[in-house]
Short mmCIF file of C-alpha atoms and ligand atoms in Angstrom, two decimals:
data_model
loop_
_atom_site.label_atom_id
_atom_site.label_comp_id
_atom_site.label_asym_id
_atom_site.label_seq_id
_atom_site.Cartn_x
_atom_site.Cartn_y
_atom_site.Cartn_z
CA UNK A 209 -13.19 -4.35 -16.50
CA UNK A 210 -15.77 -6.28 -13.83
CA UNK A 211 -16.20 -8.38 -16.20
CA UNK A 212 -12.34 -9.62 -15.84
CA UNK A 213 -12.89 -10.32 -11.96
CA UNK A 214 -13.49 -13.51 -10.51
CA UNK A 215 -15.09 -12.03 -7.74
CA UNK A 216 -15.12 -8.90 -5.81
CA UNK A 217 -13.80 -8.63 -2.14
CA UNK A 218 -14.53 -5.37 -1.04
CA UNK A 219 -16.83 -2.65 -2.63
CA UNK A 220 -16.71 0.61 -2.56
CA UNK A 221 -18.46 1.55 0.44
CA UNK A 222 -16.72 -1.03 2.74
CA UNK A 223 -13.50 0.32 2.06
CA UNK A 224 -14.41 4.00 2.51
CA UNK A 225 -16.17 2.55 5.86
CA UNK A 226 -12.85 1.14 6.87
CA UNK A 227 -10.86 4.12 5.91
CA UNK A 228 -12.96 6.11 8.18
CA UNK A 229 -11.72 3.71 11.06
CA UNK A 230 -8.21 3.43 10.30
CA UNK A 231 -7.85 7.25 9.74
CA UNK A 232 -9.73 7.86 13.78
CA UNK A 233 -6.99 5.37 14.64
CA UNK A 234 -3.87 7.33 12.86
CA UNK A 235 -5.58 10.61 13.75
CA UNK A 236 -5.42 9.39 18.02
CA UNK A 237 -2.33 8.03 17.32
CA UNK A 238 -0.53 10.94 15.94
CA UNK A 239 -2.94 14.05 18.10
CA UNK A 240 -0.12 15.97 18.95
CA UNK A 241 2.45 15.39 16.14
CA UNK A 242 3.01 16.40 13.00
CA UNK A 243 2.74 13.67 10.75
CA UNK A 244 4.64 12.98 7.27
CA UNK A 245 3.01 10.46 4.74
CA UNK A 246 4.97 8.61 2.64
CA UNK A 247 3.25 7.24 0.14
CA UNK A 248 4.34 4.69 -1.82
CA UNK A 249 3.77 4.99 -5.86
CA UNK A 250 1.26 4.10 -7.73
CA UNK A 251 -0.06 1.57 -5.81
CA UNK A 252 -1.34 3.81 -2.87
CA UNK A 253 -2.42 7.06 -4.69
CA UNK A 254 -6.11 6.11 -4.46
CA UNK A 255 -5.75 4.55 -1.37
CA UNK A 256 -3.94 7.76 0.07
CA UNK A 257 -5.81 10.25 -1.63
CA UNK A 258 -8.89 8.85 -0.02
CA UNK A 259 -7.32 8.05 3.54
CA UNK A 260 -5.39 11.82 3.69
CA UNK A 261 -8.40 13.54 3.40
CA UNK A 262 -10.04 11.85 6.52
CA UNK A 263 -7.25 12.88 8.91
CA UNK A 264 -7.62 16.38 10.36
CA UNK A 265 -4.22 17.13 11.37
CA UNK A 266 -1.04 19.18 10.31
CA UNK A 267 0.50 16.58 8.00
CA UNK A 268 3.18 16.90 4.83
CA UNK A 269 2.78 14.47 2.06
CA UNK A 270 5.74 12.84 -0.35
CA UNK A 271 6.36 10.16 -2.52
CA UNK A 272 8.21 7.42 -3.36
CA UNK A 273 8.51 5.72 -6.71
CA UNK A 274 10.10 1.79 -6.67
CA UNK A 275 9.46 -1.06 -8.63
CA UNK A 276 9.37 -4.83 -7.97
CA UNK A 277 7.08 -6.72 -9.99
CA UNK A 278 7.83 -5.93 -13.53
CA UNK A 279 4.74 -6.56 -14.92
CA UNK A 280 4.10 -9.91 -13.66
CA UNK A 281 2.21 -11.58 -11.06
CA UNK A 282 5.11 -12.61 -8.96
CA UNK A 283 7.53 -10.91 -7.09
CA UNK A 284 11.29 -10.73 -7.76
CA UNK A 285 12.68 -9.76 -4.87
CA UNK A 286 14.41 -7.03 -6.27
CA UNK A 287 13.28 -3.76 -5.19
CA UNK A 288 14.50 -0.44 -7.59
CA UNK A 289 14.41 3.34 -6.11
CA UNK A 290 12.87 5.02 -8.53
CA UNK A 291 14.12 8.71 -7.73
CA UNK A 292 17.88 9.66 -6.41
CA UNK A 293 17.18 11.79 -3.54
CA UNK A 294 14.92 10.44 -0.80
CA UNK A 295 12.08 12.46 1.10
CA UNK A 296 13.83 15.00 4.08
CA UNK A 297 12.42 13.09 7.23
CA UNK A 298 15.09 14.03 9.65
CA UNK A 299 12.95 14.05 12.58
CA UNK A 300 9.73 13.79 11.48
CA UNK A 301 6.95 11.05 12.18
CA UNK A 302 7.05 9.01 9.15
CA UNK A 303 3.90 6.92 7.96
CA UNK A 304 4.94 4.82 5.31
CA UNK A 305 1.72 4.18 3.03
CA UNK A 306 1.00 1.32 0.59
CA UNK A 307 -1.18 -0.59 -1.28
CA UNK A 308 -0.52 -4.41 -0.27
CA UNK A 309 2.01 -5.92 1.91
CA UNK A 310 2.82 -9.54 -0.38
CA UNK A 311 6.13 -10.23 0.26
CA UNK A 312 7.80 -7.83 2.09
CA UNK A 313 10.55 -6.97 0.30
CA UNK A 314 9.14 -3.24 -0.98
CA UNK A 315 8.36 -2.25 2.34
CA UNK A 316 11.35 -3.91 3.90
CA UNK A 317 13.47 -1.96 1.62
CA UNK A 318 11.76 1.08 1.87
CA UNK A 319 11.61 1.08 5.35
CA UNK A 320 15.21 0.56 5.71
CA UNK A 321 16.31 3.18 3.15
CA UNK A 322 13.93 5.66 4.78
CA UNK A 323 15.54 4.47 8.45
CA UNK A 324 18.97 5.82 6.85
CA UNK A 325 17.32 9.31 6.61
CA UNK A 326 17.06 9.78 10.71
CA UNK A 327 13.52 10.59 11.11
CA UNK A 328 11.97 10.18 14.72
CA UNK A 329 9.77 7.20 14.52
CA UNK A 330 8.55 5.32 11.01
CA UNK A 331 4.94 3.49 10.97
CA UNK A 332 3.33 1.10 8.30
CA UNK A 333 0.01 1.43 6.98
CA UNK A 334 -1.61 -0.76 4.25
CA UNK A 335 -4.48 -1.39 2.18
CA UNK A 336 -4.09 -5.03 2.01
CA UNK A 337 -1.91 -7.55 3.68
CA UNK A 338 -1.82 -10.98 2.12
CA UNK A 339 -2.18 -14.09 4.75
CA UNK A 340 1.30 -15.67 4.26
CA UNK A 341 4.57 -16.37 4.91
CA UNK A 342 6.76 -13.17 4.00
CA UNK A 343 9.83 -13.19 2.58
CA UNK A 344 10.98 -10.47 4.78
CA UNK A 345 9.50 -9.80 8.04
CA UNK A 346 7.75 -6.31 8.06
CA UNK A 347 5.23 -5.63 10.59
CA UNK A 348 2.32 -2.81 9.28
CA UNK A 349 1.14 -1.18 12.05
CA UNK A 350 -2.53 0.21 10.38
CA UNK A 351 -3.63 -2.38 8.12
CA UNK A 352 -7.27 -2.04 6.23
CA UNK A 353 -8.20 -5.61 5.20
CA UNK A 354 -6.90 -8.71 5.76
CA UNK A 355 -6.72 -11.74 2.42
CA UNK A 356 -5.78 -14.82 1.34
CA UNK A 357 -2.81 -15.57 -0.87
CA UNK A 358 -4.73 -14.16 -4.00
CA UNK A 359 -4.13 -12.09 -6.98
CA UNK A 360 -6.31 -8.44 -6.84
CA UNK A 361 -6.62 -6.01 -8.50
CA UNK A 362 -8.74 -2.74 -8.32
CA UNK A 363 -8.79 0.79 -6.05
CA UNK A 364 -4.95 1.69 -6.93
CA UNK A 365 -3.80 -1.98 -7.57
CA UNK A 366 -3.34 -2.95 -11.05
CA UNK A 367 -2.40 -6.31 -13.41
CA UNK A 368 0.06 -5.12 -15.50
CA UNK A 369 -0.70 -1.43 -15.16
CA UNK A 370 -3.91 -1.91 -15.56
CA UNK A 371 -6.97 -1.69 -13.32
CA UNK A 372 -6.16 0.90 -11.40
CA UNK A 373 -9.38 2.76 -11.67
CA UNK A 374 -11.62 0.22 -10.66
CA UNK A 375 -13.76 1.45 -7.43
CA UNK A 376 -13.57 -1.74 -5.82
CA UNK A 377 -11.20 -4.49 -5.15
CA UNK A 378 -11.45 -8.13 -6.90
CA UNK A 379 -9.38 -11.16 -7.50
CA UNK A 380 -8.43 -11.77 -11.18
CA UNK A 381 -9.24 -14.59 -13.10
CA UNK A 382 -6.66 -16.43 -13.40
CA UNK A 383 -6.74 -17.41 -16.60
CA UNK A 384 -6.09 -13.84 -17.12
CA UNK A 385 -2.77 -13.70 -15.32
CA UNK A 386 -1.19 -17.17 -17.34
CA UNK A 387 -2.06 -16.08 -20.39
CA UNK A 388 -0.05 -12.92 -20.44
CA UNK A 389 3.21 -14.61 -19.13
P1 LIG B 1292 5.87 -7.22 -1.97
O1 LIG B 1292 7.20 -6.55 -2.16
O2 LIG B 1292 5.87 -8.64 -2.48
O3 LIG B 1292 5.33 -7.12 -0.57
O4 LIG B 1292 4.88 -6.55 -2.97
C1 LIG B 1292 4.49 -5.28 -2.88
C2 LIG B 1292 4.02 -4.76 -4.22
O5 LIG B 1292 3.64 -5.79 -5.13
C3 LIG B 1292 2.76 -4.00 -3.97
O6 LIG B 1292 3.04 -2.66 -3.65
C4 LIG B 1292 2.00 -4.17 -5.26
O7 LIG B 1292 2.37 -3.16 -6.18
C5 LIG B 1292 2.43 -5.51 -5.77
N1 LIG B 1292 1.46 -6.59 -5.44
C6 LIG B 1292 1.58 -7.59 -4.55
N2 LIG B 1292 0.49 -8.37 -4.52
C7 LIG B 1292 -0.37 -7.83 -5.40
C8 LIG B 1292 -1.71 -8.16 -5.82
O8 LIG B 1292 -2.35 -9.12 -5.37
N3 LIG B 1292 -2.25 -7.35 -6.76
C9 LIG B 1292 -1.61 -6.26 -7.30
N4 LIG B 1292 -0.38 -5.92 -6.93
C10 LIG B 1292 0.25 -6.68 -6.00
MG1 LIG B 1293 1.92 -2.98 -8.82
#
């Protein structure tokens, strides 16, 4: 699977590094409140099964299944709840959690669905947010890494479901990503 990256951004070790930081952050942030983490799937199971276990306070975990890409490198636009009833987050402190802000329009939609629901405050944290223009304007407030307009892949974040379980994160060749389309 290394083998199919064109070069690796962030190892192992420097994400767990910055996971520490961000989770110190959310963990001050959130002291005296109990906090409910969103998370957003599958993107951010690795990335939130990692960053969950590094805050030490009261907090309730859920899910939320959507898809936007349909197996391809680009985004539609179109963003499809998986599940019919949302998450109960009337009231609570909601920290929306996912794998790469591209776009915008998942976490813009989620975020506004989720807003319909009445809980107290919501928060953004990603893994990744690209460096470019979005589509919608979403603002994460915890992000881990900052990168260019790139294709990766790795720690959660797959190429046509795939990749997933790669330890690190990497940009794709993309010679890999034209000839599948
Ligand atoms: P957005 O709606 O364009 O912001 O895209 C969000 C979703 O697209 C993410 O949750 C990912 O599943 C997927 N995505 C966007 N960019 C990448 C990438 O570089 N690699 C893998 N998945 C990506
Ligand atoms: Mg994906």
């Amino acid at each position: 699977m290394q083998a199919d990256l064109e070069r690796i951004l962030f190892d192992e070790a420097t994400i767990l590094r910055r996971l520490d930081e961000i989770a110190a952050q959310i963990s001050n942030d959130y002291r005296d409140r109990e906090l409910t983490v969103i998370a957003v799937l599958n993107g951010s199971l690795v990335f939130m099964s990692d960053l969950m276990r590094r805050i030490p306070l009261p907090l309730r975990l859920d899910c939320l299944s959507v898809a936007s890409y349909h197996g391809r490198a680009e985004t539609t636009g179109e963003v499809i709840f998986k599940q019919v009833a949302l998450p109960d987050v009337v009231d609570r402190h909601v920290l929306i959690l996912d794998d790469i802000l591209d776009s915008g329009h998942t976490l813009a939609a989620i975020r506004e669905k989720l807003e319909t629901a009445k809980p107290r405050s919501i928060r953004v944290c990603v893994l990744l947010q690209k460096k470019k223009e979005r589509a919608r304007p979403v603002d994460a407030d915890y992000v881990g890494f900052e990168i260019e307009d790139e294709f990766v892949v790795g720690y959660g974040l797959d190429f046509m479901e795939r990749y997933r379980n790669l330890p690190c994160i990497g940009v794709l060749r993309k010679e890999l990503i034209t000839q599948s389309n």
